[in-house]
PDB file of C-alpha atoms in Angstrom:
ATOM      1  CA  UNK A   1     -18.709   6.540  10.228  1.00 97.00           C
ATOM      2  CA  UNK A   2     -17.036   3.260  10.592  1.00 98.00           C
ATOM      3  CA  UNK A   3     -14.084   1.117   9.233  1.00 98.00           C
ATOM      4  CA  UNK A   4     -15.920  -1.341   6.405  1.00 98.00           C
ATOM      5  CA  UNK A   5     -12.120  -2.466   5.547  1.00 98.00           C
ATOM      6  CA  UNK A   6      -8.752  -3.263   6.713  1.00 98.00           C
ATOM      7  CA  UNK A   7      -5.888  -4.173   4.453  1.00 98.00           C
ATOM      8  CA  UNK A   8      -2.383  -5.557   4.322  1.00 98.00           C
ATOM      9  CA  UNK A   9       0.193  -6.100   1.404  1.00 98.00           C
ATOM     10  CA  UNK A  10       3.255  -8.023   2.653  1.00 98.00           C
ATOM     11  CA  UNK A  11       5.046  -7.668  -0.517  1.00 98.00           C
ATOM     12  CA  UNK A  12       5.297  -3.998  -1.430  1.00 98.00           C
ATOM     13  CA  UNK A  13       3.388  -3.350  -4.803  1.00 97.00           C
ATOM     14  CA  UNK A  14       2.472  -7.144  -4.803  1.00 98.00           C
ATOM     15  CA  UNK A  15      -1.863  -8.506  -3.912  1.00 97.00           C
ATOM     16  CA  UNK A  16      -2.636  -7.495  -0.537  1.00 97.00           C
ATOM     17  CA  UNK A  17      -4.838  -9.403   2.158  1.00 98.00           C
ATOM     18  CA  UNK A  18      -8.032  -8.042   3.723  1.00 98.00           C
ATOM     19  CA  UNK A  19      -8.357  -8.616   7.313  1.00 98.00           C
ATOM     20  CA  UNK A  20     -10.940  -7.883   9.619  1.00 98.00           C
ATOM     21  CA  UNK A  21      -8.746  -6.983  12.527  1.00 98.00           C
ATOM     22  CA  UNK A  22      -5.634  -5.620  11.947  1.00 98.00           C
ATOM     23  CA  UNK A  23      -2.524  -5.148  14.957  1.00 98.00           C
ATOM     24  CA  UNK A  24      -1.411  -1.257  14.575  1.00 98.00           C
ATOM     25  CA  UNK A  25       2.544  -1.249  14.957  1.00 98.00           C
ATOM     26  CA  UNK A  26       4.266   2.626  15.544  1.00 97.00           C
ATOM     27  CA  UNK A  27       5.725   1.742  11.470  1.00 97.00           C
ATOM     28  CA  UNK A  28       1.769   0.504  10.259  1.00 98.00           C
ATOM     29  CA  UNK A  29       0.431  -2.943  10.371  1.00 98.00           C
ATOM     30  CA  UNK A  30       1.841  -6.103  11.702  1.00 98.00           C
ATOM     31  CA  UNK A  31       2.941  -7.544   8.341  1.00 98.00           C
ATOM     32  CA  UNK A  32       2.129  -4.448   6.094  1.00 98.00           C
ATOM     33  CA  UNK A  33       4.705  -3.570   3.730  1.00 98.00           C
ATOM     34  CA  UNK A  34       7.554  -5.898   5.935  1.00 98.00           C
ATOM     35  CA  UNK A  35       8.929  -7.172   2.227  1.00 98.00           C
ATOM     36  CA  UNK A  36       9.585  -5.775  -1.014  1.00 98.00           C
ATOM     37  CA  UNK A  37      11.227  -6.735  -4.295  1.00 98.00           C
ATOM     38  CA  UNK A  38      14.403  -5.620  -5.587  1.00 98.00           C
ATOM     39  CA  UNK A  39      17.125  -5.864  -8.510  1.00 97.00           C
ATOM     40  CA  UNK A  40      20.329  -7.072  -8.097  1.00 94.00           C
ATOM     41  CA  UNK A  41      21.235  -3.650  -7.139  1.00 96.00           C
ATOM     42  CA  UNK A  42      19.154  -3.010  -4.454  1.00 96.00           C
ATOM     43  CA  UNK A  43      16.937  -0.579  -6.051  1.00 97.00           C
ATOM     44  CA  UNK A  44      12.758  -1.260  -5.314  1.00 97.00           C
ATOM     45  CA  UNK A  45      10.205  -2.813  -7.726  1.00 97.00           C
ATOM     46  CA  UNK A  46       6.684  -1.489  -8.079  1.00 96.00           C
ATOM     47  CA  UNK A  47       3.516  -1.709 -10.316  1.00 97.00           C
ATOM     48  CA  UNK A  48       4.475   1.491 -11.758  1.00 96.00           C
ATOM     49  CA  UNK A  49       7.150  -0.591 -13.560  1.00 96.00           C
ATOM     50  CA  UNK A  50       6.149  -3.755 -13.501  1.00 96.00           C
ATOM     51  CA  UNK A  51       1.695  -4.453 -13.313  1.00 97.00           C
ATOM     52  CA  UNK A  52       2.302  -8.185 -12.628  1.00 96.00           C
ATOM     53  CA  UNK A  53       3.293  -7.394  -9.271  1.00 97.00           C
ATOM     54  CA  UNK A  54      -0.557  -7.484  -8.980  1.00 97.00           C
ATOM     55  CA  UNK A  55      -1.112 -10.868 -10.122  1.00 96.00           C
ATOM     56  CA  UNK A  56       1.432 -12.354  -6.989  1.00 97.00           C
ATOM     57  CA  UNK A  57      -0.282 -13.367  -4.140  1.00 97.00           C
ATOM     58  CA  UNK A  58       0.597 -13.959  -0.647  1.00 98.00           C
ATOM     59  CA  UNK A  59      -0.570 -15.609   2.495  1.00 97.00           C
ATOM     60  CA  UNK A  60       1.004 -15.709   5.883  1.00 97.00           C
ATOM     61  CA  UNK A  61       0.863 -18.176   8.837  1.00 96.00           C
ATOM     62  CA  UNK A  62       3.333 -17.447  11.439  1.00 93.00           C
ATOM     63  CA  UNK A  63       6.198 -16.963   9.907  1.00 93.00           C
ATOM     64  CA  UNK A  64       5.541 -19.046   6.623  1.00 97.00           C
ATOM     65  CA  UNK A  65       5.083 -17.170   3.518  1.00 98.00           C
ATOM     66  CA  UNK A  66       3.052 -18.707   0.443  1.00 98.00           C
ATOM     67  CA  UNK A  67       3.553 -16.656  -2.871  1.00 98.00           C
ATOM     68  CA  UNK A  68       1.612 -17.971  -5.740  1.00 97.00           C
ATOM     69  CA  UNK A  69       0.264 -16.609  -9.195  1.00 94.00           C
ATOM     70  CA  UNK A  70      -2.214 -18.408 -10.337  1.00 86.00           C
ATOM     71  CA  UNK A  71      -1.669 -21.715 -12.397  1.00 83.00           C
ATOM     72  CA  UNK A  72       1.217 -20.468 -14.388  1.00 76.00           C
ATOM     73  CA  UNK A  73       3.658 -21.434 -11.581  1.00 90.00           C
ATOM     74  CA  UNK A  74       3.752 -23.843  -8.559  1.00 95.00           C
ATOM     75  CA  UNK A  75       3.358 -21.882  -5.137  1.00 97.00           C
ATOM     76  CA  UNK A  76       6.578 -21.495  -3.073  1.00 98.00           C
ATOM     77  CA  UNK A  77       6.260 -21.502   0.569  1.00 98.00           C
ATOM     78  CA  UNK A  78       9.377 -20.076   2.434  1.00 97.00           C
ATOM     79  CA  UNK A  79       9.898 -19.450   6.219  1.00 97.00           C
ATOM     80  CA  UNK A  80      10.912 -15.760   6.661  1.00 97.00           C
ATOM     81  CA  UNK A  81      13.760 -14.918   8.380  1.00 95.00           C
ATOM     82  CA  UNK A  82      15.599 -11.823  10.226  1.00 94.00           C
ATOM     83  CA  UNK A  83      18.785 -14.245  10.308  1.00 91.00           C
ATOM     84  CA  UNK A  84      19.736 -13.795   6.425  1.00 89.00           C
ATOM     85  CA  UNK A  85      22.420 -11.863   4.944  1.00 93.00           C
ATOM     86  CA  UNK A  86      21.710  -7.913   5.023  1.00 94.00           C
ATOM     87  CA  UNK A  87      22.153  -5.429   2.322  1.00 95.00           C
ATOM     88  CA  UNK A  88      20.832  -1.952   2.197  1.00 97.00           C
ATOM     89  CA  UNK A  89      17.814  -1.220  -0.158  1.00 97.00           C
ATOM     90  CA  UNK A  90      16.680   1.523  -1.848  1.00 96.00           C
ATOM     91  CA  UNK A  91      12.684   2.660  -1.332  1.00 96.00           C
ATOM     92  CA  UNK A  92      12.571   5.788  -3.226  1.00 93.00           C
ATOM     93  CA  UNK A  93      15.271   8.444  -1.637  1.00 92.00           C
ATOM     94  CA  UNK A  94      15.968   6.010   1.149  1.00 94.00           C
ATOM     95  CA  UNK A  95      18.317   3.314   1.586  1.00 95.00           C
ATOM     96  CA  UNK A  96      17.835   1.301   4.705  1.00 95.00           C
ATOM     97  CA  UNK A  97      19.011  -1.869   5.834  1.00 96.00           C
ATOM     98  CA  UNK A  98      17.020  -5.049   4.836  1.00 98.00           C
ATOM     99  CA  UNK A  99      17.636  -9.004   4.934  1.00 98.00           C
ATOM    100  CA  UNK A 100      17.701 -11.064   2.381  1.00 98.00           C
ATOM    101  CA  UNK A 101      15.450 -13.994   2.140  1.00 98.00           C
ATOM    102  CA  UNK A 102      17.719 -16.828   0.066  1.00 97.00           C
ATOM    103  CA  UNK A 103      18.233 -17.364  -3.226  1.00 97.00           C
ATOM    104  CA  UNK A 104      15.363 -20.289  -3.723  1.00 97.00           C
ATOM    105  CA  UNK A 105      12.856 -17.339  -3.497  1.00 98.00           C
ATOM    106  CA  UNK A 106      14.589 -15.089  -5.544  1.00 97.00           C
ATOM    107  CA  UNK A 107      14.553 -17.407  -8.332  1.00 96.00           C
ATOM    108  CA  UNK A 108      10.753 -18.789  -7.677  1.00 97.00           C
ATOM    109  CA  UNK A 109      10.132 -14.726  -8.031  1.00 97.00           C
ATOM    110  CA  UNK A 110      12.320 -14.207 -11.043  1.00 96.00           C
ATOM    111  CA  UNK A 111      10.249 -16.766 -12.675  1.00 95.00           C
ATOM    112  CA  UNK A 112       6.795 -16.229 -11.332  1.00 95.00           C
ATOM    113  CA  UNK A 113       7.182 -12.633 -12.823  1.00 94.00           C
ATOM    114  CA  UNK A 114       8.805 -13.558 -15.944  1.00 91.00           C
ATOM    115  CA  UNK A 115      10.937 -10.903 -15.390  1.00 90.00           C
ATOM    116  CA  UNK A 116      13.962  -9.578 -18.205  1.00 88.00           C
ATOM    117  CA  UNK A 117      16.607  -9.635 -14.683  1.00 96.00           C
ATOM    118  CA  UNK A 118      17.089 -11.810 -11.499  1.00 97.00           C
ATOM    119  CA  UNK A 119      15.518 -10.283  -8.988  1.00 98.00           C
ATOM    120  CA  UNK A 120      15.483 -10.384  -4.875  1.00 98.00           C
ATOM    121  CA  UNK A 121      13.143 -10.639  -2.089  1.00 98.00           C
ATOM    122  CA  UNK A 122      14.288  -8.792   1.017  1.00 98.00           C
ATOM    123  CA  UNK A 123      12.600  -8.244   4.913  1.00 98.00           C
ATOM    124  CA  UNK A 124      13.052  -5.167   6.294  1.00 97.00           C
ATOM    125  CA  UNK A 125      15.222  -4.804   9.051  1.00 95.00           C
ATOM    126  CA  UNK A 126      14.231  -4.176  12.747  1.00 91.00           C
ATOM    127  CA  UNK A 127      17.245  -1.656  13.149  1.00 88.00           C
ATOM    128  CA  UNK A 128      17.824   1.068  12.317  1.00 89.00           C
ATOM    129  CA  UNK A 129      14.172   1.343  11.095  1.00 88.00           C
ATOM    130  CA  UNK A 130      13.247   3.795   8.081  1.00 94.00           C
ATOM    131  CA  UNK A 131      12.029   6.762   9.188  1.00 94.00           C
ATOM    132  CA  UNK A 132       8.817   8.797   7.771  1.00 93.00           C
ATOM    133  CA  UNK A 133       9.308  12.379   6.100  1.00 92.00           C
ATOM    134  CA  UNK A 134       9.194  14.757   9.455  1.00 93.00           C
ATOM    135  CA  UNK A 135       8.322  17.901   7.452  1.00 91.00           C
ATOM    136  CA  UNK A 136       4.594  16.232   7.073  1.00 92.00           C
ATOM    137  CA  UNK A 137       4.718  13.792  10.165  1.00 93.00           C
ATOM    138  CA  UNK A 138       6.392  16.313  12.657  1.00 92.00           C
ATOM    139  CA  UNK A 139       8.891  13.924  14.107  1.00 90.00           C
ATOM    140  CA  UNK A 140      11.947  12.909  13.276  1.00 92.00           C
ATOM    141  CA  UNK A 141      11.580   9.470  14.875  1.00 93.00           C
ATOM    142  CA  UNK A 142       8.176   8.124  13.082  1.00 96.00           C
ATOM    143  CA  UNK A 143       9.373   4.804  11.723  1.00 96.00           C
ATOM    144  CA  UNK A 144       7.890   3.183   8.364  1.00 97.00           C
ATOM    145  CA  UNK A 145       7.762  -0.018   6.661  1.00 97.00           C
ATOM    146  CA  UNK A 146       8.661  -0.022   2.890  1.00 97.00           C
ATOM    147  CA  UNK A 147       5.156   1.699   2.155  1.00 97.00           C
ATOM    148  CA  UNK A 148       5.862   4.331  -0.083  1.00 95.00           C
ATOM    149  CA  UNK A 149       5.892   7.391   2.574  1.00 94.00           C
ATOM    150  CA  UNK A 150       3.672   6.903   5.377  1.00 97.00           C
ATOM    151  CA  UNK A 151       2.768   3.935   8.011  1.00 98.00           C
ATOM    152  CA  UNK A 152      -1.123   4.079   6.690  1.00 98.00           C
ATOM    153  CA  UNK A 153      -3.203   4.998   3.822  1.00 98.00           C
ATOM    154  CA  UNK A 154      -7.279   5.727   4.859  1.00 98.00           C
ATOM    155  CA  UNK A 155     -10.040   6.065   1.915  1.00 98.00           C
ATOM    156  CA  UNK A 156     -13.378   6.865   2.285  1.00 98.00           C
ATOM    157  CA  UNK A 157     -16.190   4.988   0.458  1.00 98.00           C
ATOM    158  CA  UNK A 158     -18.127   8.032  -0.338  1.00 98.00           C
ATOM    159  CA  UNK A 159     -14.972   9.703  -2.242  1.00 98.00           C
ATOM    160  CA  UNK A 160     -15.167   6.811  -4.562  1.00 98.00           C
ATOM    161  CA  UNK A 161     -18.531   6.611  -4.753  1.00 98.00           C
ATOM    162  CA  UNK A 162     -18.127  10.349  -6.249  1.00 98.00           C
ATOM    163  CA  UNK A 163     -15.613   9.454  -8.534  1.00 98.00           C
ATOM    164  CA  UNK A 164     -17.358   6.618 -10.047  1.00 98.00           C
ATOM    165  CA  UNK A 165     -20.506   8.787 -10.892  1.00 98.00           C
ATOM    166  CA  UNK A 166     -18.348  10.721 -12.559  1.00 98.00           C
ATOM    167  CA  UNK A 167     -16.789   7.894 -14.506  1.00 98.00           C
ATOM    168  CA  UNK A 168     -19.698   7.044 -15.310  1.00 98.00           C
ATOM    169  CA  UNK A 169     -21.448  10.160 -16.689  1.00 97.00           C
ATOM    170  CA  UNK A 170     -18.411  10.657 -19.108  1.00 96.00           C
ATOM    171  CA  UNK A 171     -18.669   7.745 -20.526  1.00 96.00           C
ATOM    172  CA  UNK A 172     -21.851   6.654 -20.644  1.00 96.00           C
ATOM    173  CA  UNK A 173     -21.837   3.263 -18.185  1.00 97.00           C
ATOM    174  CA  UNK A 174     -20.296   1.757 -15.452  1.00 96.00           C
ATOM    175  CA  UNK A 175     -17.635   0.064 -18.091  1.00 96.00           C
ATOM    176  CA  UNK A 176     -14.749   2.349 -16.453  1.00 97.00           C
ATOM    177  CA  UNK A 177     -16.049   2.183 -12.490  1.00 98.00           C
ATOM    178  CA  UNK A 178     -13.101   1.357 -10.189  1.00 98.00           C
ATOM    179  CA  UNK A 179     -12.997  -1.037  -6.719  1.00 98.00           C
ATOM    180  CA  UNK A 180     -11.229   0.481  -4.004  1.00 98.00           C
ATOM    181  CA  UNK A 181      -8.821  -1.938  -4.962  1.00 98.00           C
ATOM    182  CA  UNK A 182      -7.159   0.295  -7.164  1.00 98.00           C
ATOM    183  CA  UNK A 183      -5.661   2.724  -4.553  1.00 98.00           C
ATOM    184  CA  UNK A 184      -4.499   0.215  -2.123  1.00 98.00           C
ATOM    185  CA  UNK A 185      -5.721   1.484   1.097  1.00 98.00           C
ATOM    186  CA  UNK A 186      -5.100  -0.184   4.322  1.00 98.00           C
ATOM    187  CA  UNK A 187      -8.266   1.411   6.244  1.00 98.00           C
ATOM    188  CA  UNK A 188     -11.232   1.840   4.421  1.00 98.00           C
ATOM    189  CA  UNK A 189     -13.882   4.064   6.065  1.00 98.00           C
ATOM    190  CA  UNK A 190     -17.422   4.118   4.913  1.00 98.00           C
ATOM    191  CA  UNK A 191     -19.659   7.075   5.416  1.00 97.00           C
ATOM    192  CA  UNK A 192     -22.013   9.537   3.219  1.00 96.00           C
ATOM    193  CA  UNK A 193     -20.106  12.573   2.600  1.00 97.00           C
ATOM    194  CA  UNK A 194     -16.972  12.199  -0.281  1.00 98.00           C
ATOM    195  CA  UNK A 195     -13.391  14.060   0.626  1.00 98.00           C
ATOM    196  CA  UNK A 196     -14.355  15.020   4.045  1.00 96.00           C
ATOM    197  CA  UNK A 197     -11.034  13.688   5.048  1.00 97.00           C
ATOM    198  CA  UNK A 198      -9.606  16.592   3.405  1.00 97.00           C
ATOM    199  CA  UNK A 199     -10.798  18.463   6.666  1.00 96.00           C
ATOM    200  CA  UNK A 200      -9.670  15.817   9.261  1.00 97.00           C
ATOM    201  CA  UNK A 201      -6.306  16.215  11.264  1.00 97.00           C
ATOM    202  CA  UNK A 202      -6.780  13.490  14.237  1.00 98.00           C
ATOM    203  CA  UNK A 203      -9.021  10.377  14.346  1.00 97.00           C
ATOM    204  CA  UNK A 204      -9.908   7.942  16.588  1.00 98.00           C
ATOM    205  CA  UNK A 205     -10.602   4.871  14.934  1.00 98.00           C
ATOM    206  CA  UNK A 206     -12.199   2.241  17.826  1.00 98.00           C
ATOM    207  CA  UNK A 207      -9.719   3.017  20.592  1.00 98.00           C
ATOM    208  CA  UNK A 208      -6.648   4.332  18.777  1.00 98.00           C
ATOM    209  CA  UNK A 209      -5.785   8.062  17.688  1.00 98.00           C
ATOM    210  CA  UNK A 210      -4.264   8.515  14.404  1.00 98.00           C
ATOM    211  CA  UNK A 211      -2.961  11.563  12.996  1.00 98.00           C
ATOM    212  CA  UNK A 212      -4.068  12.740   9.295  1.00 98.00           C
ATOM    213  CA  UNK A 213      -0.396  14.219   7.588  1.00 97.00           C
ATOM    214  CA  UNK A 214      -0.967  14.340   4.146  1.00 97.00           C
ATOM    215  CA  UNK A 215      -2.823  14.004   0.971  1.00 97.00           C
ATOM    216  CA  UNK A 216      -1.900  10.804  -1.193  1.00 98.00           C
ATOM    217  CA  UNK A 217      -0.584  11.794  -4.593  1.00 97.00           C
ATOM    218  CA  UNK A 218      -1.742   8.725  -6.946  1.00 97.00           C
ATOM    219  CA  UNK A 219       0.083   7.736  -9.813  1.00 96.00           C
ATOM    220  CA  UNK A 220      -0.248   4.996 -12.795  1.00 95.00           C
ATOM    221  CA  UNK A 221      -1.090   2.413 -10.140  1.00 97.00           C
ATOM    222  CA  UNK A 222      -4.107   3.188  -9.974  1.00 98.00           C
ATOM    223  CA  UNK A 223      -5.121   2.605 -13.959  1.00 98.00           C
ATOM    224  CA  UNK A 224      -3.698  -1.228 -12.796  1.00 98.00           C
ATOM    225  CA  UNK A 225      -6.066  -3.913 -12.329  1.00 98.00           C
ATOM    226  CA  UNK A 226      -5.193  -5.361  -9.023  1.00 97.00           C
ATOM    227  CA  UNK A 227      -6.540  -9.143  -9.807  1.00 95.00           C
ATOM    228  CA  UNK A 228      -5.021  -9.258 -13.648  1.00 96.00           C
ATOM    229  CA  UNK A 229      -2.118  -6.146 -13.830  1.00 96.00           C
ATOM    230  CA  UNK A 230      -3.687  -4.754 -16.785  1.00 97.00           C
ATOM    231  CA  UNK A 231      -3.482  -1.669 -17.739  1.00 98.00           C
ATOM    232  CA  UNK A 232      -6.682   0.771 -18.456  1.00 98.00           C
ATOM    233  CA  UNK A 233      -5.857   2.192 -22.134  1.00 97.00           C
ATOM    234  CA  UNK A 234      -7.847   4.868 -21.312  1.00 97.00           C
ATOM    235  CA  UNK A 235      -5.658   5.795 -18.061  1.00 97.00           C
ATOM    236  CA  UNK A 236      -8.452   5.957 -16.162  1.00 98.00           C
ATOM    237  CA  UNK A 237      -9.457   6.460 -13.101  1.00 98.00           C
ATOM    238  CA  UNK A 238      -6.257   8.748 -13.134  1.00 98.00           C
ATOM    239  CA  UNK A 239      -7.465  10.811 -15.944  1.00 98.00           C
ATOM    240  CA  UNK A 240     -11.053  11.757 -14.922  1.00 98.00           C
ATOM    241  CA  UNK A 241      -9.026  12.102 -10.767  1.00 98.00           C
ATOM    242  CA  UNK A 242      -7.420  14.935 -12.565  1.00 97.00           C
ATOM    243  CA  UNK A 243      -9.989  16.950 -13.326  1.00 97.00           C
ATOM    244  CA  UNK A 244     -11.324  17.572 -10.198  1.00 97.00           C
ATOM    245  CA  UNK A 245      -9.101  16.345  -7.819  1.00 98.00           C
ATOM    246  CA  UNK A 246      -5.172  17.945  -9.071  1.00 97.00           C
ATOM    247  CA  UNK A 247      -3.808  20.077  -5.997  1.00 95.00           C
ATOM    248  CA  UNK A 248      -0.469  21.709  -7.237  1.00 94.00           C
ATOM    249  CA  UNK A 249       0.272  19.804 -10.166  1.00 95.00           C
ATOM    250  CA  UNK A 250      -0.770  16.251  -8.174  1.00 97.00           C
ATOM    251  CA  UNK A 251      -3.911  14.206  -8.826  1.00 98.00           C
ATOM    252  CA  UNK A 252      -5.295  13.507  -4.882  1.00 98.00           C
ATOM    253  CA  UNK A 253      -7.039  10.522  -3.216  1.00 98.00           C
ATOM    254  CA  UNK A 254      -7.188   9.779   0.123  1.00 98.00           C
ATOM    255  CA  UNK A 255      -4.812  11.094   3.371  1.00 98.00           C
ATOM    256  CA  UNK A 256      -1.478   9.478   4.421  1.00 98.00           C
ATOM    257  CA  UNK A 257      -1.969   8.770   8.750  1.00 98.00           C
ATOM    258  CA  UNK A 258       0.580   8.067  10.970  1.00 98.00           C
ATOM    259  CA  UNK A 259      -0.589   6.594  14.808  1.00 98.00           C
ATOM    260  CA  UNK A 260      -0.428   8.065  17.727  1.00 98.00           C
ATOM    261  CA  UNK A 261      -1.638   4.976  19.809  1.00 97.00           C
ATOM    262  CA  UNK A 262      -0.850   1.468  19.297  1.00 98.00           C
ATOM    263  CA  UNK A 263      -3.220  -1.604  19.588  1.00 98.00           C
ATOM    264  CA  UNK A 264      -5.711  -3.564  17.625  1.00 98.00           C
ATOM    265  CA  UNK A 265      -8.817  -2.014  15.788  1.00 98.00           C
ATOM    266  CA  UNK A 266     -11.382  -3.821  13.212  1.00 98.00           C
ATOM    267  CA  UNK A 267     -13.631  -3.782  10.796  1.00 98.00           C
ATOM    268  CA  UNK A 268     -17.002  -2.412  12.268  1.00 98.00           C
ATOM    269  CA  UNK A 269     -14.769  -0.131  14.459  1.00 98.00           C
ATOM    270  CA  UNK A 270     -16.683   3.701  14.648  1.00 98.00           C
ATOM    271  CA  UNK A 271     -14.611   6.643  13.498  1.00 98.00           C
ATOM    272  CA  UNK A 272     -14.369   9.644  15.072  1.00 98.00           C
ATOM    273  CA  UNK A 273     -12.794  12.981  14.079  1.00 97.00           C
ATOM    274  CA  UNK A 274     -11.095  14.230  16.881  1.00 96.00           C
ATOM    275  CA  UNK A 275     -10.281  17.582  15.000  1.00 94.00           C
TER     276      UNK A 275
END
């Protein structure tokens, strides 16, 4: 087995950015997850809500941010900064601390989206950092970016595989096959055998240990095309998931990791189950 991708999404629930060496940080990757949209309030934006979070790029260099989607809007390219003002955030249960990154990209966003509210773009703060559920991660000091749960999502190539030859005998064709896209991973690993990371509990991916916490519960997200937000009418992938892959009322698709080592790995990288 080996690591055939590697993927970051600055902007939580926004177009992510494949790399082919990533830096692994204690919280996930350098840059993964480090902003996310909000409401006036404070309370998080995602696809789940709001599919053209899909459609918004972004690119980094240094510390410049470009955000653009498509032609429908000029691109806006903003330095980010820890030095803004800082309000707390909600992700979900949490509320942490974030900074806020000025009010000429929280109206480039409000209009980008063509959202019904003005909205915010905040950076999450160094300190305190957000820390990971410790009844699955076994530590109640396992920091996390605004990622939904976990510092790292892993999907194997042969578990979709599987689920696409299923799509495809229901209906027929390929017309309702899904990219890996869909689920958002940030390490893809290809080998032969699909949901054999059911079984895993430690990796080593190149040089770096990672431990496997926790099945990823997937949601409407994943019916979202990633280049155009569009909805699939038929609610697929999430409907045919369902009927083989629902574990206590939850529709499962690749494991949640937190690391145990920090340090670089890449794409080509072998992968090695440690137990």
């Amino acid at each position: 087995m080996q690591v055939s991708e590697l993927t970051i999404y600055p902007i939580k629930s926004c177009r992510g950015i494949a790399l082919t060496e990533a830096q692994v940080l204690s919280k996930g990757f350098l840059w993964d997850r480090e902003f996310m949209i909000t409401n006036e309030q404070g309370q998080f934006l995602t696809q789940r809500d709001f599919p053209q979070l899909a459609t918004l790029g972004v690119t980094i260099d240094g510390e410049r941010i470009t955000l653009s989607r498509g032609d429908e809007v000029a691109p806006l390219r903003f330095q980010a900064t820890h030095q803004g003002p800082r309000s707390v955030v909600q992700v979900w249960r949490d509320r942490t601390p974030a900074i806020d990154q000025g009010e000429t990209v929280a109206q480039w966003l409000t209009q980008a989206l063509a959202l019904p509210f003005p909205v915010r773009l905040f950076r999450q703060s160094p300190h305190p950092l957000r820390i990971a559920d410790p009844h699955y991660t076994g530590r109640t000091d396992q920091p996390v970016s605004f990622a939904d749960a976990y510092p790292f999502l892993l999907t194997n190539t042969a578990s979709l595989a599987q689920l696409n030859r299923r799509l495809e005998a229901t209906y027929g064709n390929s017309s309702q096959q899904v990219p890996m896209t869909r689920f958002r991973p940030n390490i893809v690993i290809h080998s032969e055998d699909p949901f054999l990371e059911d079984h895993w509990q430690t990796l080593q991916i190149g040089a770096l240990r990672f431990a496997v916490v926790k099945p990823c519960s997937r949601c409407l997200v994943t019916t979202t095309d990633q280049q155009t937000g569009e909805r699939n009418p038929l609610k697929e992938p999430l409907k045919t998931l369902n009927t083989f892959r629902n574990q206590g009322g939850q529709i499962m698709f690749g494991q949640n990791l937190i690391p145990l080592t920090e340090g670089q790995i890449s794409v080509g990288d072998p992968v090695k189950v440690l137990n």
